[in-house]
């Protein structure tokens, strides 16, 4: 059991703990009432970063509307929307204690460049603003929808989400960066899980260290004319090799609607919107 988190292992059909004894959060491994009562008196503010650049602004409204129904309801949330089109940020009614800040960023020619720049932009915003306003930070992709509860069970010192495409796959088949020339390189005999870049977070100071390390490594790769196979997701996976997440979110918290829902996924909490990538990406 994980009493300090309000989490407990009541599932036998899925893995609920990592080799380093961090909880893996699934439906049935926590009591929502108990865990909310642990965290709500702490007066927490949660920064939430979202990038909506180019045609991805079209996903903002549904993201925010569903977040206001399901995402950390009852907690103070500060959304940071990074966009090249501030006028396209929709006016969505926000609950009490929940606010939205729009930050203009440049539009880049390649979606891969946007992905790579994300770590640097989050890092700068933590330094300049977020560290004064929030205890926790969650960095989420915009082309997603919330479908059910995302509550205090997601809190942890350093939080990663298991990628829905690889949670049943052996590590030699993970799409890690394998080229030794890249700072994101992970040898074949290393790695525990493959983590999705669409969801990561934790305490503000830990997310600061994560983004700083990943951004520095991205810059080294860039100077050496190399781009990791899955951009910042590859660097995120490398970081988690040496800095183990203290809480893992199961694929309930990062599902892919292109996949059929298997028996062990009792409910889908957050999932990608079905879309034509060739149409929404500019290259």
Short mmCIF file of C-alpha atoms in Angstrom, two decimals:
data_model
loop_
_atom_site.label_atom_id
_atom_site.label_comp_id
_atom_site.label_asym_id
_atom_site.label_seq_id
_atom_site.Cartn_x
_atom_site.Cartn_y
_atom_site.Cartn_z
CA UNK A 1 0.00 0.00 0.00
CA UNK A 2 1.00 3.67 -0.41
CA UNK A 3 -0.56 5.47 2.58
CA UNK A 4 1.47 8.65 2.06
CA UNK A 5 -0.21 9.10 -1.33
CA UNK A 6 -3.62 7.82 -0.29
CA UNK A 7 -3.10 5.07 -2.87
CA UNK A 8 -3.54 1.36 -2.31
CA UNK A 9 -3.14 -1.70 -4.50
CA UNK A 10 -6.54 -3.33 -5.02
CA UNK A 11 -5.94 -4.55 -8.56
CA UNK A 12 -4.48 -7.95 -9.41
CA UNK A 13 -4.91 -7.81 -13.19
CA UNK A 14 -2.39 -5.01 -13.77
CA UNK A 15 0.97 -3.93 -12.42
CA UNK A 16 0.37 -1.39 -9.64
CA UNK A 17 3.90 -0.75 -8.40
CA UNK A 18 7.25 -0.17 -10.13
CA UNK A 19 10.50 -2.00 -9.31
CA UNK A 20 11.52 1.11 -7.29
CA UNK A 21 8.20 0.96 -5.37
CA UNK A 22 6.45 3.94 -6.94
CA UNK A 23 2.67 3.52 -7.34
CA UNK A 24 1.10 3.08 -10.77
CA UNK A 25 -2.32 4.75 -10.63
CA UNK A 26 -5.25 2.76 -12.01
CA UNK A 27 -8.95 2.84 -11.29
CA UNK A 28 -9.39 0.75 -8.16
CA UNK A 29 -6.02 1.65 -6.62
CA UNK A 30 -7.22 4.74 -4.73
CA UNK A 31 -10.21 6.05 -2.83
CA UNK A 32 -11.18 9.41 -4.40
CA UNK A 33 -12.77 10.70 -1.19
CA UNK A 34 -9.76 9.82 0.98
CA UNK A 35 -7.12 11.18 -1.39
CA UNK A 36 -8.98 14.43 -2.04
CA UNK A 37 -9.32 14.95 1.73
CA UNK A 38 -5.54 14.55 2.07
CA UNK A 39 -4.69 17.19 -0.55
CA UNK A 40 -7.53 19.73 -0.57
CA UNK A 41 -6.65 21.26 2.84
CA UNK A 42 -3.11 21.95 1.53
CA UNK A 43 -4.30 24.94 -0.53
CA UNK A 44 -2.44 23.78 -3.65
CA UNK A 45 -2.20 25.73 -6.90
CA UNK A 46 -1.47 23.71 -10.03
CA UNK A 47 0.10 25.30 -13.11
CA UNK A 48 -0.95 23.58 -16.33
CA UNK A 49 0.96 24.25 -19.54
CA UNK A 50 -0.65 23.74 -22.94
CA UNK A 51 0.76 24.53 -26.41
CA UNK A 52 -1.66 25.50 -29.19
CA UNK A 53 0.40 26.57 -32.20
CA UNK A 54 -0.72 26.77 -35.82
CA UNK A 55 -3.79 24.67 -36.57
CA UNK A 56 -3.67 23.13 -33.09
CA UNK A 57 -5.62 26.13 -31.75
CA UNK A 58 -8.75 24.32 -32.94
CA UNK A 59 -8.36 21.81 -30.07
CA UNK A 60 -8.24 24.40 -27.29
CA UNK A 61 -11.94 24.87 -26.65
CA UNK A 62 -12.77 21.19 -26.21
CA UNK A 63 -9.64 20.70 -24.10
CA UNK A 64 -10.61 23.51 -21.73
CA UNK A 65 -14.32 22.65 -21.60
CA UNK A 66 -13.61 19.04 -20.67
CA UNK A 67 -10.82 20.07 -18.26
CA UNK A 68 -13.26 22.25 -16.38
CA UNK A 69 -15.52 19.21 -15.93
CA UNK A 70 -12.88 16.67 -14.92
CA UNK A 71 -9.39 18.09 -14.33
CA UNK A 72 -8.45 18.72 -10.69
CA UNK A 73 -11.95 19.95 -9.88
CA UNK A 74 -11.95 21.77 -6.55
CA UNK A 75 -8.28 22.76 -6.83
CA UNK A 76 -6.81 26.10 -7.89
CA UNK A 77 -5.57 25.74 -11.46
CA UNK A 78 -3.59 28.27 -13.50
CA UNK A 79 -3.64 27.41 -17.20
CA UNK A 80 -0.75 28.72 -19.31
CA UNK A 81 -1.70 28.67 -22.98
CA UNK A 82 1.28 29.09 -25.32
CA UNK A 83 0.15 30.10 -28.79
CA UNK A 84 1.16 32.05 -31.87
CA UNK A 85 -2.47 33.23 -32.22
CA UNK A 86 -3.65 34.74 -28.90
CA UNK A 87 -6.88 35.97 -30.55
CA UNK A 88 -7.84 32.31 -31.16
CA UNK A 89 -7.84 31.40 -27.45
CA UNK A 90 -11.53 30.76 -26.67
CA UNK A 91 -13.43 32.35 -23.80
CA UNK A 92 -14.34 29.29 -21.75
CA UNK A 93 -16.06 29.77 -18.36
CA UNK A 94 -13.64 28.75 -15.60
CA UNK A 95 -14.50 27.54 -12.12
CA UNK A 96 -13.70 29.36 -8.88
CA UNK A 97 -9.96 29.71 -8.30
CA UNK A 98 -9.13 28.79 -11.88
CA UNK A 99 -7.47 31.25 -14.26
CA UNK A 100 -5.94 31.34 -17.72
CA UNK A 101 -2.87 33.20 -18.96
CA UNK A 102 -2.05 33.43 -22.67
CA UNK A 103 1.61 33.66 -23.65
CA UNK A 104 2.55 34.41 -27.27
CA UNK A 105 5.19 32.22 -28.86
CA UNK A 106 6.61 32.16 -32.36
CA UNK A 107 5.22 29.85 -34.99
CA UNK A 108 7.94 27.54 -36.28
CA UNK A 109 8.15 25.93 -39.70
CA UNK A 110 8.25 22.33 -38.50
CA UNK A 111 6.05 20.66 -35.88
CA UNK A 112 9.17 18.86 -34.68
CA UNK A 113 10.73 22.24 -33.85
CA UNK A 114 7.67 23.18 -31.79
CA UNK A 115 8.05 19.90 -29.92
CA UNK A 116 11.75 20.52 -29.29
CA UNK A 117 11.22 24.14 -28.17
CA UNK A 118 8.53 23.19 -25.65
CA UNK A 119 11.03 22.26 -22.91
CA UNK A 120 12.84 25.59 -23.22
CA UNK A 121 9.64 27.63 -23.14
CA UNK A 122 8.30 25.79 -20.07
CA UNK A 123 11.69 26.23 -18.36
CA UNK A 124 11.67 29.99 -18.99
CA UNK A 125 8.08 30.35 -17.77
CA UNK A 126 8.84 28.45 -14.55
CA UNK A 127 11.80 30.78 -13.93
CA UNK A 128 9.89 33.97 -14.66
CA UNK A 129 6.41 33.24 -13.40
CA UNK A 130 5.25 29.77 -12.39
CA UNK A 131 7.60 29.29 -9.43
CA UNK A 132 5.88 32.24 -7.70
CA UNK A 133 2.37 30.98 -8.33
CA UNK A 134 2.14 27.18 -8.10
CA UNK A 135 3.37 24.20 -6.12
CA UNK A 136 2.72 21.66 -8.88
CA UNK A 137 3.02 21.78 -12.66
CA UNK A 138 1.44 19.47 -15.24
CA UNK A 139 2.45 19.74 -18.90
CA UNK A 140 -0.28 18.44 -21.19
CA UNK A 141 -0.88 18.16 -24.94
CA UNK A 142 -3.75 20.21 -26.34
CA UNK A 143 -5.15 17.71 -28.85
CA UNK A 144 -6.70 15.72 -26.00
CA UNK A 145 -10.02 15.45 -24.18
CA UNK A 146 -10.82 14.70 -20.54
CA UNK A 147 -13.52 12.07 -20.09
CA UNK A 148 -13.56 11.43 -16.35
CA UNK A 149 -11.90 12.27 -13.07
CA UNK A 150 -8.32 13.56 -12.92
CA UNK A 151 -7.98 14.18 -9.20
CA UNK A 152 -5.48 14.35 -6.36
CA UNK A 153 -4.32 10.82 -7.15
CA UNK A 154 -2.12 12.35 -9.89
CA UNK A 155 -0.06 14.36 -7.41
CA UNK A 156 3.52 13.26 -6.85
CA UNK A 157 7.02 14.67 -6.60
CA UNK A 158 7.79 13.63 -10.21
CA UNK A 159 5.00 12.24 -12.37
CA UNK A 160 5.15 10.35 -15.67
CA UNK A 161 2.45 8.69 -17.77
CA UNK A 162 2.91 5.26 -19.34
CA UNK A 163 2.47 5.48 -23.12
CA UNK A 164 -0.66 3.58 -24.23
CA UNK A 165 1.13 2.06 -27.21
CA UNK A 166 3.88 0.38 -25.21
CA UNK A 167 2.58 -0.68 -21.80
CA UNK A 168 2.40 -4.34 -22.87
CA UNK A 169 5.62 -4.28 -24.90
CA UNK A 170 9.06 -5.49 -23.77
CA UNK A 171 11.68 -2.76 -23.44
CA UNK A 172 13.81 -3.87 -26.38
CA UNK A 173 10.85 -2.82 -28.53
CA UNK A 174 10.43 0.62 -26.95
CA UNK A 175 10.98 3.44 -29.48
CA UNK A 176 13.84 4.94 -27.46
CA UNK A 177 16.53 6.97 -29.18
CA UNK A 178 19.26 4.37 -29.84
CA UNK A 179 21.95 6.39 -31.61
CA UNK A 180 24.95 6.94 -29.31
CA UNK A 181 25.51 10.38 -30.87
CA UNK A 182 22.29 11.70 -29.28
CA UNK A 183 22.05 12.91 -25.69
CA UNK A 184 18.73 11.01 -25.56
CA UNK A 185 20.41 7.67 -26.28
CA UNK A 186 19.23 4.77 -24.10
CA UNK A 187 21.15 1.47 -24.35
CA UNK A 188 19.22 -1.73 -25.06
CA UNK A 189 19.73 -3.05 -21.54
CA UNK A 190 18.23 0.02 -19.83
CA UNK A 191 14.72 1.34 -19.34
CA UNK A 192 11.67 0.44 -17.31
CA UNK A 193 8.67 1.89 -19.15
CA UNK A 194 8.09 4.00 -22.25
CA UNK A 195 6.61 7.31 -21.14
CA UNK A 196 4.40 9.58 -23.22
CA UNK A 197 5.46 13.18 -23.81
CA UNK A 198 1.83 14.33 -23.71
CA UNK A 199 1.64 14.16 -19.89
CA UNK A 200 4.32 14.85 -17.29
CA UNK A 201 4.51 16.89 -14.13
CA UNK A 202 5.08 17.03 -10.40
CA UNK A 203 6.43 19.55 -7.93
CA UNK A 204 7.47 22.82 -9.58
CA UNK A 205 11.14 22.49 -8.62
CA UNK A 206 11.30 18.95 -10.03
CA UNK A 207 9.66 19.91 -13.32
CA UNK A 208 12.13 22.81 -13.47
CA UNK A 209 15.06 20.39 -13.18
CA UNK A 210 13.50 18.07 -15.77
CA UNK A 211 12.90 20.79 -18.37
CA UNK A 212 16.33 22.34 -17.76
CA UNK A 213 18.13 19.02 -18.30
CA UNK A 214 16.08 18.05 -21.35
CA UNK A 215 16.47 21.48 -22.93
CA UNK A 216 20.23 21.50 -22.40
CA UNK A 217 20.49 18.05 -23.99
CA UNK A 218 18.30 19.14 -26.91
CA UNK A 219 20.67 22.08 -27.50
CA UNK A 220 23.71 19.76 -27.45
CA UNK A 221 22.02 17.52 -30.02
CA UNK A 222 21.15 20.54 -32.15
CA UNK A 223 24.77 21.71 -32.08
CA UNK A 224 25.76 18.23 -33.27
CA UNK A 225 23.13 18.32 -36.02
CA UNK A 226 21.07 15.49 -34.56
CA UNK A 227 17.38 15.35 -33.67
CA UNK A 228 16.14 12.62 -31.32
CA UNK A 229 13.73 10.20 -32.92
CA UNK A 230 10.73 11.44 -30.92
CA UNK A 231 12.03 14.94 -30.12
CA UNK A 232 11.37 15.99 -26.51
CA UNK A 233 9.65 12.69 -25.68
CA UNK A 234 12.96 10.90 -26.31
CA UNK A 235 14.79 13.29 -23.97
CA UNK A 236 12.02 12.90 -21.37
CA UNK A 237 12.46 9.12 -21.43
CA UNK A 238 16.22 9.52 -20.99
CA UNK A 239 15.68 11.81 -18.00
CA UNK A 240 13.41 9.27 -16.31
CA UNK A 241 16.10 6.57 -16.59
CA UNK A 242 18.21 8.44 -14.03
CA UNK A 243 15.46 10.35 -12.21
CA UNK A 244 12.76 7.79 -11.47
CA UNK A 245 9.18 9.09 -11.35
CA UNK A 246 7.63 8.86 -7.90
CA UNK A 247 4.13 8.42 -9.34
CA UNK A 248 3.22 6.73 -12.63
CA UNK A 249 -0.10 7.32 -14.31
CA UNK A 250 -1.53 4.29 -16.08
CA UNK A 251 -2.71 4.54 -19.71
CA UNK A 252 -6.14 5.57 -18.36
CA UNK A 253 -4.54 9.03 -18.06
CA UNK A 254 -3.07 9.01 -21.57
CA UNK A 255 -5.18 6.90 -23.90
CA UNK A 256 -5.24 6.81 -27.70
CA UNK A 257 -8.76 6.71 -29.16
CA UNK A 258 -7.44 4.97 -32.26
CA UNK A 259 -6.98 1.86 -30.07
CA UNK A 260 -9.77 -0.46 -28.89
CA UNK A 261 -10.36 -0.24 -25.15
CA UNK A 262 -8.94 -3.39 -23.51
CA UNK A 263 -10.45 -5.07 -20.47
CA UNK A 264 -7.90 -3.70 -18.00
CA UNK A 265 -8.73 -0.09 -18.95
CA UNK A 266 -11.82 0.28 -16.75
CA UNK A 267 -12.34 3.89 -17.81
CA UNK A 268 -10.57 6.38 -20.04
CA UNK A 269 -9.74 9.66 -18.31
CA UNK A 270 -7.75 11.59 -20.94
CA UNK A 271 -7.27 10.64 -24.57
CA UNK A 272 -6.04 11.93 -27.90
CA UNK A 273 -8.52 13.42 -30.35
CA UNK A 274 -8.81 11.49 -33.61
CA UNK A 275 -7.40 13.68 -36.37
CA UNK A 276 -5.63 13.79 -39.70
CA UNK A 277 -2.01 14.59 -38.75
CA UNK A 278 -1.15 15.51 -42.32
CA UNK A 279 -3.85 18.18 -42.22
CA UNK A 280 -3.13 19.74 -38.80
CA UNK A 281 0.66 19.70 -39.11
CA UNK A 282 2.20 22.18 -41.50
CA UNK A 283 4.91 19.78 -42.70
#
